[in-house]
Short mmCIF file of C-alpha atoms in Angstrom, two decimals:
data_model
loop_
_atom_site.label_atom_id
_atom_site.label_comp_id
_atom_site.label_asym_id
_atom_site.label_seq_id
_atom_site.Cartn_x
_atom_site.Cartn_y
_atom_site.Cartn_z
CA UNK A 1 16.09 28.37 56.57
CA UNK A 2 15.32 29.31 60.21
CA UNK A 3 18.02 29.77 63.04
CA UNK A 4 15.69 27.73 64.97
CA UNK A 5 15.73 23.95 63.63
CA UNK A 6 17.74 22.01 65.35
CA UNK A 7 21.25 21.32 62.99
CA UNK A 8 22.54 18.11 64.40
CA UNK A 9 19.48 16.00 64.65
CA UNK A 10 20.52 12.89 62.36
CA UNK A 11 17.60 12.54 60.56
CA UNK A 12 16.87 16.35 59.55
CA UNK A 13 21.13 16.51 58.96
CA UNK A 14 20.59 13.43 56.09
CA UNK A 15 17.21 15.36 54.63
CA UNK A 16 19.40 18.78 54.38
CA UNK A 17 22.34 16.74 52.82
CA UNK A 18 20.02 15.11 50.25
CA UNK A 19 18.13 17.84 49.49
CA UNK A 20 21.09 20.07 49.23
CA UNK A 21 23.35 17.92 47.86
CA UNK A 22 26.83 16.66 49.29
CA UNK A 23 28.84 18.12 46.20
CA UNK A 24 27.22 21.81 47.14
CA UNK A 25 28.29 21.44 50.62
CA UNK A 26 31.46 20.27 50.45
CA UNK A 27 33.40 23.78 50.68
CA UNK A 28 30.80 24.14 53.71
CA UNK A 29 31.72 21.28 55.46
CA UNK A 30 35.56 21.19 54.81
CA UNK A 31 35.81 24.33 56.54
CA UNK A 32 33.66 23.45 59.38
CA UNK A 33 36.78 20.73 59.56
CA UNK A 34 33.55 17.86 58.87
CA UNK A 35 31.01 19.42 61.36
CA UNK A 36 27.95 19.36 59.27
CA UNK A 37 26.06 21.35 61.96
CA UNK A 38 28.44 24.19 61.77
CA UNK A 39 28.38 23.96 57.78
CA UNK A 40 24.62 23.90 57.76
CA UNK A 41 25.05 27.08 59.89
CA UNK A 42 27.81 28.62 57.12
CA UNK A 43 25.46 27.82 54.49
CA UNK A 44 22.21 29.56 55.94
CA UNK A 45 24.56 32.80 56.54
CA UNK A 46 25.53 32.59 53.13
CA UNK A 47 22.12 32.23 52.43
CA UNK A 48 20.90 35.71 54.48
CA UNK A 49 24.10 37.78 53.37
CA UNK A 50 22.94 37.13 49.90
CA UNK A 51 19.44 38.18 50.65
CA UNK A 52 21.08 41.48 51.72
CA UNK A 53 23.34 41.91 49.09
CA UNK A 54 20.41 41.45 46.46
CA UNK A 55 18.60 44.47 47.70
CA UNK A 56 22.13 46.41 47.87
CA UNK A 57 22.53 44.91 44.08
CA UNK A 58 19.12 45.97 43.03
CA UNK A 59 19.83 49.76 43.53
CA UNK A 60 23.13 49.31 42.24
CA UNK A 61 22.07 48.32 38.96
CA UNK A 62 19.20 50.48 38.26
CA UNK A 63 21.20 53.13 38.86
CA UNK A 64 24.46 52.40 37.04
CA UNK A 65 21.71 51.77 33.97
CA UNK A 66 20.20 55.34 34.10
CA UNK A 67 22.96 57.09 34.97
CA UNK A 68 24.80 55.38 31.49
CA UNK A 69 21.58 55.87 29.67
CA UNK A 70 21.11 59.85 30.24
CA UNK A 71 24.78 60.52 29.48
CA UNK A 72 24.67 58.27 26.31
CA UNK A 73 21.13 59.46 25.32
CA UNK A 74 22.77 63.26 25.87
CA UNK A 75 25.47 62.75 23.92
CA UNK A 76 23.87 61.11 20.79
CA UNK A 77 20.84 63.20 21.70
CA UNK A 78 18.54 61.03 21.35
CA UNK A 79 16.65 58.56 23.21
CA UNK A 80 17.32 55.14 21.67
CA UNK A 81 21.08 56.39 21.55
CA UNK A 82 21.93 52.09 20.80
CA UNK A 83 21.00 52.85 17.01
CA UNK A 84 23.20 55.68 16.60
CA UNK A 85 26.27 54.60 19.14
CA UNK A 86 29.09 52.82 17.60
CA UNK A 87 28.53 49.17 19.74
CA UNK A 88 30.26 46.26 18.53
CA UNK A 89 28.63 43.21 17.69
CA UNK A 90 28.51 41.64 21.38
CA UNK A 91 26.52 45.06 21.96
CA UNK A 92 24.25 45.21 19.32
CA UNK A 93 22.93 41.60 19.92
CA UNK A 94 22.03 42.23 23.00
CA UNK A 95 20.60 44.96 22.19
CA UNK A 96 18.56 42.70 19.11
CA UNK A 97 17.61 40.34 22.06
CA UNK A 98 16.40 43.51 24.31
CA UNK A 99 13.95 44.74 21.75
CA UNK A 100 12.55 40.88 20.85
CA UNK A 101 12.35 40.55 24.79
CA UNK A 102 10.16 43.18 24.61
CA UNK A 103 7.88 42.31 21.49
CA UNK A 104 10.25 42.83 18.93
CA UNK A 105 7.49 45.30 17.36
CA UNK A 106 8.10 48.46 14.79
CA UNK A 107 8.38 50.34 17.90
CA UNK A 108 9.62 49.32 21.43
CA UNK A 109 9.86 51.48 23.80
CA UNK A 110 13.20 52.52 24.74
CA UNK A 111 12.45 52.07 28.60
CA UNK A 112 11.75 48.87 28.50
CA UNK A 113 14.42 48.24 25.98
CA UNK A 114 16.90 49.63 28.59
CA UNK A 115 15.49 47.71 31.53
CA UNK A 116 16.07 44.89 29.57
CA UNK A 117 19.51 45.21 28.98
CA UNK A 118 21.64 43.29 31.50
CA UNK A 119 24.41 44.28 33.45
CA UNK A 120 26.60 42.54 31.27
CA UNK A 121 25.94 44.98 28.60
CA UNK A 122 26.35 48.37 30.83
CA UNK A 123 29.74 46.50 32.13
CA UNK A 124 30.95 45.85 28.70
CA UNK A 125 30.67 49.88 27.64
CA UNK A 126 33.52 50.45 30.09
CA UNK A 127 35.93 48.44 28.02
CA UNK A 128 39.08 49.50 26.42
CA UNK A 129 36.94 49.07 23.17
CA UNK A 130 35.21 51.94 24.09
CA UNK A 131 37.58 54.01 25.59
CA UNK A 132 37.51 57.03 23.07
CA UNK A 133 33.75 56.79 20.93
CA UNK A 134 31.99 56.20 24.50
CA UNK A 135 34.24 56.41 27.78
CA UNK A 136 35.80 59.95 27.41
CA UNK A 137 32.94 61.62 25.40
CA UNK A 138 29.81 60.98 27.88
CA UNK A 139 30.00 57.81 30.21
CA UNK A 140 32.85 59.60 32.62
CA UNK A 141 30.31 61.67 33.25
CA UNK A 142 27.89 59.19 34.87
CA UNK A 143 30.18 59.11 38.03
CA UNK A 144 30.32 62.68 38.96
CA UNK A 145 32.06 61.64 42.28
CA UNK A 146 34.97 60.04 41.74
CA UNK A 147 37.99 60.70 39.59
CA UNK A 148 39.55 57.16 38.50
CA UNK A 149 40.83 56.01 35.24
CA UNK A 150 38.47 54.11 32.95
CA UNK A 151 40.97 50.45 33.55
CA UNK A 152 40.01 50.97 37.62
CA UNK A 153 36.43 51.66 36.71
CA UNK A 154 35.96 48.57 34.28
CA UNK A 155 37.22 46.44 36.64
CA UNK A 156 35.46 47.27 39.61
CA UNK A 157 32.52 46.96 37.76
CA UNK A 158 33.52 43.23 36.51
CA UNK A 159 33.85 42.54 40.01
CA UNK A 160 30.51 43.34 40.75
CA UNK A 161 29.27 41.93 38.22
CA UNK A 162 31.31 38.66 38.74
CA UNK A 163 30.00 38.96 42.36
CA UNK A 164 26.19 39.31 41.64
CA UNK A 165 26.46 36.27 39.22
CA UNK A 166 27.57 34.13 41.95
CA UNK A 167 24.45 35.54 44.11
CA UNK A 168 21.92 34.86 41.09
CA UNK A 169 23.46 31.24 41.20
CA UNK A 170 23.42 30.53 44.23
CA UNK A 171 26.86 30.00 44.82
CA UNK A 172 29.05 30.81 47.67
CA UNK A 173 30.64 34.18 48.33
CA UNK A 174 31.24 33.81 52.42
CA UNK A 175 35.36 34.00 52.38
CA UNK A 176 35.78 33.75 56.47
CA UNK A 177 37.96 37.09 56.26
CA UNK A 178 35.33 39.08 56.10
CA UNK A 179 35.06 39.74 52.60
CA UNK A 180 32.94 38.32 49.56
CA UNK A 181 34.30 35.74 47.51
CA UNK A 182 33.56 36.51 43.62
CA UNK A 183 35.08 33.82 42.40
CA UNK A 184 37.77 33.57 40.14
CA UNK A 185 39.63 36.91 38.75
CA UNK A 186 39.28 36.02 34.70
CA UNK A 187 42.74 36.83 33.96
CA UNK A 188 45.21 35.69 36.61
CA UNK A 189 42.98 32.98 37.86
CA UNK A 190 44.17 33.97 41.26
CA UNK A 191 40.49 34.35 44.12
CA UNK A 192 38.81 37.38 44.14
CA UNK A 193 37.75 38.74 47.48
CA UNK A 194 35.75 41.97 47.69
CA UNK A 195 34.81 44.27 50.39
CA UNK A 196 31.46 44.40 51.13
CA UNK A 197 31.62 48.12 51.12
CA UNK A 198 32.53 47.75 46.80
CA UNK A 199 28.67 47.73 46.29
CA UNK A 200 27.43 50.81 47.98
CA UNK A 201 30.73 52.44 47.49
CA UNK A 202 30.09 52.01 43.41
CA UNK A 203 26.84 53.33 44.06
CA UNK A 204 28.02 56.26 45.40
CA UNK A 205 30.20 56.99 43.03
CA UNK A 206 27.17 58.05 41.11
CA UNK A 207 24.79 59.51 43.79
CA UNK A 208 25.58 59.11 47.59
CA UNK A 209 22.57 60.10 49.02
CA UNK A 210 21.21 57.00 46.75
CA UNK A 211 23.97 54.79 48.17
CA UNK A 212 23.58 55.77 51.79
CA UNK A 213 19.38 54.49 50.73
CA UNK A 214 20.50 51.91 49.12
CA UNK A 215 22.47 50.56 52.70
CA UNK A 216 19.54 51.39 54.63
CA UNK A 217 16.54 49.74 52.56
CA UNK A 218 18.50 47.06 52.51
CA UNK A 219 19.73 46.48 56.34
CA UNK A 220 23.31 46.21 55.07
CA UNK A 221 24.45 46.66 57.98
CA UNK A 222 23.64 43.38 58.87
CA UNK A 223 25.48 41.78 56.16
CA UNK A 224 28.80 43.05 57.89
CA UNK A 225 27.60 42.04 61.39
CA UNK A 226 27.13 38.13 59.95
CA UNK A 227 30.43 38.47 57.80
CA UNK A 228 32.17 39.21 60.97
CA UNK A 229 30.29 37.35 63.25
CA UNK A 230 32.69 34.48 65.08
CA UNK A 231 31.19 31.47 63.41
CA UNK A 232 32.23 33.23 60.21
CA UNK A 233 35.52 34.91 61.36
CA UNK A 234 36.84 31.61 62.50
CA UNK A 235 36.87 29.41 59.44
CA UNK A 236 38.87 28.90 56.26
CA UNK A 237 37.40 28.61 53.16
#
């Protein structure tokens, strides 16, 4: 959407409404207190931060996934480490799906077998589950810069991961507090609100000089300008 249309024409307001649908912009518009001109305006923001937070999301994941994958393929010393680590059975189907992604041959390569694998999957390896046969072994060792117990780790990383399924969707994660709305925490059902700086700050857990790339590639810093921009500051979602 561009900055420049002009929001409170009737005609193009209607269009937008249709198009968008009422239902989608009903947080929107309740917290522009029924201006749909300012909620158009909320929803484009939401719209750009998201674009931002993509790119940020993009170098988060890649490198989450290779950091796991050398200290896993270390440990078990081998590349496709999946057939010799003990994964459960939520795991090892997604690992089944992975390799029939990819062709589902004799051979896959294990590259493209790990690029396939979805966040979900590196998430879930930081579970209680896997506390002692994965956690304390090798995957501690894939955030060389910072010293936190595997519970504060898993759940920072659910929070991301809760966050970047609301971007993939669409959905909105402006709070007006100048923080990112996740959505709902899965066990007390209470909101979860992030920092923007939990991205990059994950990354950098693992490399810094990648994180402090990551923020520039991606002109972060414009996704804290917009999250505290008055518009933004000055509503209630």
């Amino acid at each position: 959407m561009s900055a420049k249309l002009e929001w409170g024409l009737g005609p193009l307001t209607e269009k937008l409404q249709k198009a968008l649908s009422r239902e989608r912009l009903g947080r929107y518009v309740k917290a522009a207190k029924g201006d749909i001109a300012i909620a158009l305006k909320l929803y484009e923001i939401n719209i750009q931060i998201s674009q931002v937070l993509h790119g940020v999301l993009h170098g988060y994941e890649i490198v989450l996934r290779n950091a796991m994958h050398d200290q896993l393929k270390a440990h078990f010393h081998q590349e496709n480490w999946y057939d010799r680590a003990p994964l459960e059975s939520t795991q090892l189907d997604m690992v089944t799906k992975a390799e029939q992604n990819c062709g589902g041959s004799v051979y896959v390569p294990v590259g493209k077998v790990i690029a396939e694998l979805s966040l979900g999957f590196w998430t879930g390896l930081t579970a209680a589950r896997y506390e002692q046969s994965l956690w304390v072994p090798c995957l501690r060792r894939a955030f060389p810069n910072v010293k936190l117990p595997r519970q504060r780790m898993h759940a920072s990383l659910n929070d991301i991961k809760s966050l970047r399924n609301r971007i993939a969707h669409h959905e909105r994660i402006l709070t007006g507090n100048g923080k990112l709305y996740a959505g709902l925490h899965p066990n007390r059902r209470t909101e979860l609100a992030l920092p923007p700086e939990t991205v990059p700050n994950c990354i950098g857990w693992i490399c810094q000089d990648t994180a402090d790339w990551v923020k520039t590639t991606s002109g972060f810093q414009n996704c804290l300008t917009l999250l505290n921009c008055p518009l933004v500051k000055n509503v209630n979602f």
